Amino acid sequence: EKGYETGEHAPGLKLGGCGAYKAAHHIIKTHAKVWHSYNTTWRREQRGMVGISLTSGWGEPVDPHSQTDRDAAERYIQFHLGWFANPIYRGDYPEVMKNYVGKKSAQQGLGTSRLPTFSVQEKNYIKGTSDFLGIGHFTTRYVLQKNFPFLQVSSYHTDHDLAELVDPNWPAPGPKWLYSVPWGFRRLLNFIKTQYGNPLIYVTENGMSETVQCPQLCDEWRIQYLKGYINEILKALNDGVNVKGYTAWSLLDKFEWNKGFSERFGLYHIDFKNKNKPRYPKASVDYYKKIISANGFPNPREVMS
């Protein structure tokens, strides 16, 4: 969306209403081609695995007793995670995506939906092309119904007819978008289990960034973030979710899209102004080392059920 719809990220294209859908369509088809290529040519010899890594937040209905809010939260997940996962695990785009984008396209007087379609052959070719599901997850939103008038310029953002809210009590020590909401991760993982047949999951990205550098490298809030989210993964494991591995994001401070070097996700601080780019461990390094060595929490009493 940010690369092909809003132009915020590379390649910076502003193809409103259709660019993101077209780009995603090509990604899904090429992913399937790579999977089949590996499957037929190298799998028998190498015995490797090919999957896809998808990043998604969790959408929680503002009022869990409201059907419209529950439907809006479902759309949030389907328009983010389901957009890519549904074709790979179930053979086509989510029905709610097809319905909403198709309806908005018709209101705009378009003869066909802005969401591309897969042929029967493509659906069969794509379905099942993942030996594992990589998941990047950072935060959660409360979701409720919001109707966007169809006269507006079409966009991926307005196609789902929903609004996103946050709880002001959620910790947000870093950028404005990244609130620490650990319980959302367990719900997302259980959603994946239910929707996609409990696939093998590797958590490929999970972490917190800071926009203001702490001179003492005392990122206690990152420690609390990691503790909370890893604890929820352990709960998901107890729920029967098939999580195989976890990767904190990220080892080093790095170039972060259009934020450049100003947003820092690293467990290690990098002095970018020094030509040698020296690295300094933040407080979270020692904490994460202990988690790695124990393959979990060193002290079982840390874990809250």
Coordinates of C-alpha atoms in Angstrom, one line a residue:
E1 CA 0.0 0.0 0.0
K2 CA 2.7 2.5 0.9
G3 CA 4.8 1.6 -2.1
Y4 CA 2.1 1.5 -4.8
E5 CA -0.8 3.5 -3.4
T6 CA 0.3 6.3 -1.1
G7 CA 3.9 6.6 -2.4
E8 CA 5.4 6.9 1.1
H9 CA 7.8 4.0 0.5
A10 CA 9.8 2.8 -2.4
P11 CA 9.1 2.7 -5.3
G12 CA 7.0 5.8 -4.5
L13 CA 4.1 5.2 -6.9
K14 CA 0.7 6.8 -6.2
L15 CA -1.6 4.4 -8.1
G16 CA -4.7 5.2 -6.0
G17 CA -7.3 2.4 -5.6
C18 CA -5.6 -0.2 -7.8
G19 CA -1.8 -0.1 -7.5
A20 CA -1.5 -2.0 -4.2
Y21 CA -4.0 -4.7 -5.4
K22 CA -2.0 -5.2 -8.6
A23 CA 1.3 -5.4 -6.8
A24 CA 0.0 -7.9 -4.3
H25 CA -1.5 -10.0 -7.1
H26 CA 1.9 -10.3 -8.8
I27 CA 3.6 -11.1 -5.4
I28 CA 1.2 -13.9 -4.7
K29 CA 1.6 -15.4 -8.2
T30 CA 5.4 -15.2 -8.2
H31 CA 5.6 -16.6 -4.7
A32 CA 3.7 -19.6 -5.9
K33 CA 6.0 -20.0 -8.9
V34 CA 9.1 -20.0 -6.6
W35 CA 7.5 -22.5 -4.3
H36 CA 6.7 -24.9 -7.2
S37 CA 10.2 -24.3 -8.7
Y38 CA 11.8 -25.4 -5.4
N39 CA 9.3 -28.2 -4.9
T40 CA 10.0 -29.8 -8.3
T41 CA 13.7 -29.1 -8.6
W42 CA 15.5 -29.0 -5.2
R43 CA 13.2 -30.2 -2.4
R44 CA 14.0 -33.9 -2.7
E45 CA 17.8 -33.3 -2.5
Q46 CA 17.9 -30.4 -0.1
R47 CA 14.8 -31.1 2.0
G48 CA 14.3 -27.4 2.6
M49 CA 11.2 -25.4 3.2
V50 CA 9.7 -22.4 1.3
G51 CA 7.2 -20.1 2.9
I52 CA 6.1 -16.5 2.9
S53 CA 6.4 -13.9 5.7
L54 CA 3.4 -11.6 6.2
T55 CA 3.2 -8.6 8.6
S56 CA -0.2 -7.9 10.3
G57 CA -1.5 -6.2 13.3
W58 CA -4.5 -7.5 15.2
G59 CA -7.9 -5.8 15.0
E60 CA -10.1 -6.0 18.1
P61 CA -13.8 -4.8 17.9
V62 CA -14.4 -1.7 20.0
D63 CA -17.6 -3.3 21.3
P64 CA -17.3 -7.1 21.2
H65 CA -21.1 -7.3 21.6
S66 CA -21.7 -5.3 18.4
Q67 CA -22.0 -7.4 15.2
T68 CA -21.0 -4.4 13.1
D69 CA -17.8 -3.9 15.2
R70 CA -17.0 -7.6 15.0
D71 CA -17.5 -7.5 11.2
A72 CA -15.3 -4.5 11.0
A73 CA -12.5 -6.2 13.0
E74 CA -12.9 -9.2 10.7
R75 CA -12.4 -7.0 7.7
Y76 CA -9.3 -5.4 9.3
I77 CA -7.6 -8.8 9.5
Q78 CA -8.8 -10.0 6.1
F79 CA -7.7 -6.9 4.3
H80 CA -4.2 -7.2 6.0
L81 CA -3.3 -10.8 6.6
G82 CA -6.0 -12.6 4.6
W83 CA -5.2 -10.6 1.5
F84 CA -2.1 -12.7 1.0
A85 CA -2.7 -15.7 3.3
N86 CA -6.1 -16.6 2.0
P87 CA -5.1 -17.3 -1.6
I88 CA -2.1 -19.3 -0.4
Y89 CA -3.9 -21.4 2.2
R90 CA -7.5 -21.4 0.9
G91 CA -7.2 -20.7 -2.8
D92 CA -8.6 -17.2 -3.3
Y93 CA -8.9 -13.7 -1.9
P94 CA -11.2 -13.4 1.2
E95 CA -14.8 -13.1 0.3
V96 CA -15.2 -9.9 2.2
M97 CA -12.4 -8.3 0.2
K98 CA -14.0 -9.4 -3.1
N99 CA -17.4 -8.1 -1.9
Y100 CA -16.2 -4.7 -0.6
V101 CA -13.8 -3.8 -3.4
G102 CA -16.3 -5.1 -6.0
K103 CA -19.1 -3.0 -4.5
K104 CA -17.0 0.1 -4.3
S105 CA -15.8 -0.4 -7.9
A106 CA -19.4 -0.7 -9.1
Q107 CA -20.4 2.5 -7.3
Q108 CA -17.6 4.2 -9.1
G109 CA -19.0 3.1 -12.4
L110 CA -16.1 0.6 -13.1
G111 CA -17.0 -2.4 -15.3
T112 CA -14.7 -4.7 -13.2
S113 CA -13.5 -4.8 -9.7
R114 CA -10.2 -3.0 -8.8
L115 CA -9.3 -6.2 -7.0
P116 CA -7.8 -8.6 -9.7
T117 CA -9.2 -12.1 -10.0
F118 CA -7.4 -15.4 -10.2
S119 CA -8.3 -18.0 -12.8
V120 CA -9.3 -21.5 -11.7
Q121 CA -5.9 -22.7 -12.8
E122 CA -4.1 -20.0 -10.9
K123 CA -6.2 -20.7 -7.7
N124 CA -5.2 -24.3 -7.8
Y125 CA -1.5 -23.4 -8.6
I126 CA -1.3 -21.0 -5.6
K127 CA -3.2 -23.0 -3.0
G128 CA -0.9 -24.9 -0.7
T129 CA 2.3 -23.1 -1.7
S130 CA 3.7 -22.6 1.8
D131 CA 5.6 -25.0 4.0
F132 CA 5.5 -22.5 6.9
L133 CA 4.0 -19.1 7.5
G134 CA 6.3 -16.3 8.7
I135 CA 4.6 -13.7 10.8
G136 CA 5.7 -10.1 11.5
H137 CA 3.6 -8.5 14.2
F138 CA 4.0 -5.3 16.2
T139 CA 0.8 -3.8 17.5
T140 CA -3.0 -3.9 17.7
R141 CA -5.9 -1.5 17.0
Y142 CA -9.5 -1.3 18.1
V143 CA -11.7 -1.3 15.1
L144 CA -15.3 -0.1 14.4
Q145 CA -17.5 0.4 11.4
K146 CA -17.0 3.7 9.4
N147 CA -18.6 4.3 6.0
F148 CA -16.6 6.2 3.5
P149 CA -18.7 8.0 0.8
F150 CA -18.2 6.4 -2.5
L151 CA -17.6 9.8 -4.2
Q152 CA -14.2 9.9 -2.5
V153 CA -11.1 9.0 -4.5
S154 CA -10.9 5.2 -4.3
S155 CA -8.1 3.7 -2.1
Y156 CA -7.2 0.6 -0.3
H157 CA -7.6 2.5 2.9
T158 CA -11.2 3.4 2.4
D159 CA -12.3 0.1 0.8
H160 CA -12.7 -1.6 4.1
D161 CA -15.2 0.9 5.7
L162 CA -13.6 0.9 9.1
A163 CA -11.9 3.2 11.6
E164 CA -8.9 2.3 13.8
L165 CA -8.6 3.5 17.4
V166 CA -6.1 3.1 20.2
D167 CA -6.3 3.0 23.9
P168 CA -4.5 6.0 25.4
N169 CA -3.3 3.8 28.3
W170 CA -1.4 1.5 25.9
P171 CA 2.4 2.1 26.3
A172 CA 3.8 3.8 23.2
P173 CA 7.4 4.8 24.0
G174 CA 8.5 4.9 20.3
P175 CA 6.7 6.0 17.1
K176 CA 3.1 7.1 17.1
W177 CA 1.9 3.9 15.3
L178 CA 3.6 1.4 17.6
Y179 CA 1.6 0.7 20.8
S180 CA 2.5 -2.2 23.1
V181 CA -0.5 -4.5 23.2
P182 CA 0.8 -8.0 23.9
W183 CA -2.6 -9.8 24.1
G184 CA -3.3 -9.0 20.5
F185 CA -0.5 -11.3 19.4
R186 CA -2.1 -14.3 21.0
R187 CA -5.4 -13.6 19.3
L188 CA -3.7 -13.1 15.9
L189 CA -1.9 -16.5 16.3
N190 CA -5.1 -18.2 17.3
F191 CA -6.9 -16.6 14.3
I192 CA -4.2 -18.1 12.0
K193 CA -4.6 -21.5 13.6
T194 CA -8.3 -21.5 13.0
Q195 CA -8.4 -19.9 9.6
Y196 CA -5.5 -21.7 7.9
G197 CA -5.4 -25.1 9.4
N198 CA -2.8 -24.5 12.1
P199 CA 0.2 -24.0 9.8
L200 CA 3.8 -24.1 11.0
I201 CA 4.6 -20.5 12.1
Y202 CA 7.9 -18.7 12.5
V203 CA 7.7 -15.2 14.0
T204 CA 10.0 -13.3 11.7
E205 CA 9.6 -9.8 13.1
N206 CA 8.5 -8.6 16.5
G207 CA 9.9 -5.6 18.3
M208 CA 9.7 -2.0 19.4
S209 CA 11.5 1.1 18.1
E210 CA 12.5 4.3 19.8
T211 CA 12.5 7.7 18.1
V212 CA 14.3 9.5 21.0
Q213 CA 17.7 8.1 21.8
C214 CA 18.4 7.2 25.4
P215 CA 22.0 8.2 26.1
Q216 CA 22.4 5.5 28.8
L217 CA 21.0 2.8 26.4
C218 CA 18.4 2.0 29.1
D219 CA 15.6 0.6 27.0
E220 CA 13.6 -0.9 29.9
W221 CA 10.4 -0.4 27.8
R222 CA 11.8 -2.7 25.1
I223 CA 12.5 -5.3 27.7
Q224 CA 8.9 -5.0 28.9
Y225 CA 7.6 -5.2 25.3
L226 CA 9.6 -8.4 24.5
K227 CA 8.6 -9.9 27.8
G228 CA 4.9 -9.3 27.2
Y229 CA 4.9 -10.4 23.6
I230 CA 7.0 -13.6 24.1
N231 CA 4.7 -14.4 27.1
E232 CA 1.7 -14.2 24.8
I233 CA 3.4 -16.5 22.2
L234 CA 3.9 -19.1 25.0
K235 CA 0.2 -18.8 25.8
A236 CA -0.6 -19.4 22.1
L237 CA 1.6 -22.5 22.2
N238 CA -0.5 -23.7 25.1
D239 CA -3.5 -23.0 23.0
G240 CA -2.1 -25.5 20.4
V241 CA -0.8 -22.9 17.9
N242 CA 2.1 -24.4 16.0
V243 CA 4.8 -21.7 16.6
K244 CA 8.2 -23.1 15.9
G245 CA 10.5 -20.1 16.3
Y246 CA 10.8 -16.5 17.3
T247 CA 13.0 -13.6 15.9
A248 CA 13.2 -10.3 17.7
W249 CA 13.2 -7.3 15.4
S250 CA 16.0 -6.2 15.2
L251 CA 19.6 -7.1 16.1
L252 CA 20.9 -3.7 15.0
D253 CA 19.6 -0.1 14.5
K254 CA 19.2 0.2 10.7
F255 CA 17.7 2.1 7.8
E256 CA 14.0 2.2 8.4
W257 CA 12.1 3.0 5.2
N258 CA 11.2 6.7 4.9
K259 CA 12.2 7.3 8.5
G260 CA 15.9 6.7 7.6
F261 CA 18.1 6.2 10.6
S262 CA 15.8 8.2 13.0
E263 CA 13.7 5.2 14.1
R264 CA 15.7 2.6 16.0
F265 CA 14.5 -1.0 16.4
G266 CA 17.9 -2.4 17.4
L267 CA 19.0 -4.3 20.4
Y268 CA 22.3 -2.8 19.6
H269 CA 22.7 1.0 19.2
I270 CA 24.7 2.1 16.1
D271 CA 26.5 5.4 16.1
F272 CA 25.7 6.3 12.5
K273 CA 27.7 9.6 12.7
N274 CA 30.9 7.8 13.3
K275 CA 32.5 6.5 10.0
N276 CA 33.3 3.1 11.7
K277 CA 29.6 2.7 12.9
P278 CA 30.5 1.4 16.4
R279 CA 27.8 -0.8 18.1
Y280 CA 26.8 -0.5 21.7
P281 CA 24.5 -3.0 23.5
K282 CA 21.3 -1.6 25.0
A283 CA 20.0 -3.0 28.2
S284 CA 17.7 -5.3 26.2
V285 CA 20.7 -7.3 24.9
D286 CA 21.4 -8.8 28.3
Y287 CA 17.8 -9.6 28.9
Y288 CA 17.3 -11.2 25.4
K289 CA 20.6 -13.2 25.9
K290 CA 19.0 -14.8 29.0
I291 CA 15.8 -15.7 27.1
I292 CA 17.8 -17.3 24.2
S293 CA 20.0 -19.3 26.6
A294 CA 16.9 -20.5 28.5
N295 CA 14.8 -20.9 25.3
G296 CA 12.1 -19.0 27.3
F297 CA 11.9 -17.2 30.5
P298 CA 14.7 -18.1 32.9
N299 CA 12.4 -17.7 35.9
P300 CA 9.1 -19.6 35.5
R301 CA 7.4 -17.2 37.9
E302 CA 7.9 -14.4 35.3
V303 CA 5.2 -16.0 33.1
M304 CA 1.7 -14.9 33.9
S305 CA -1.1 -17.3 32.7

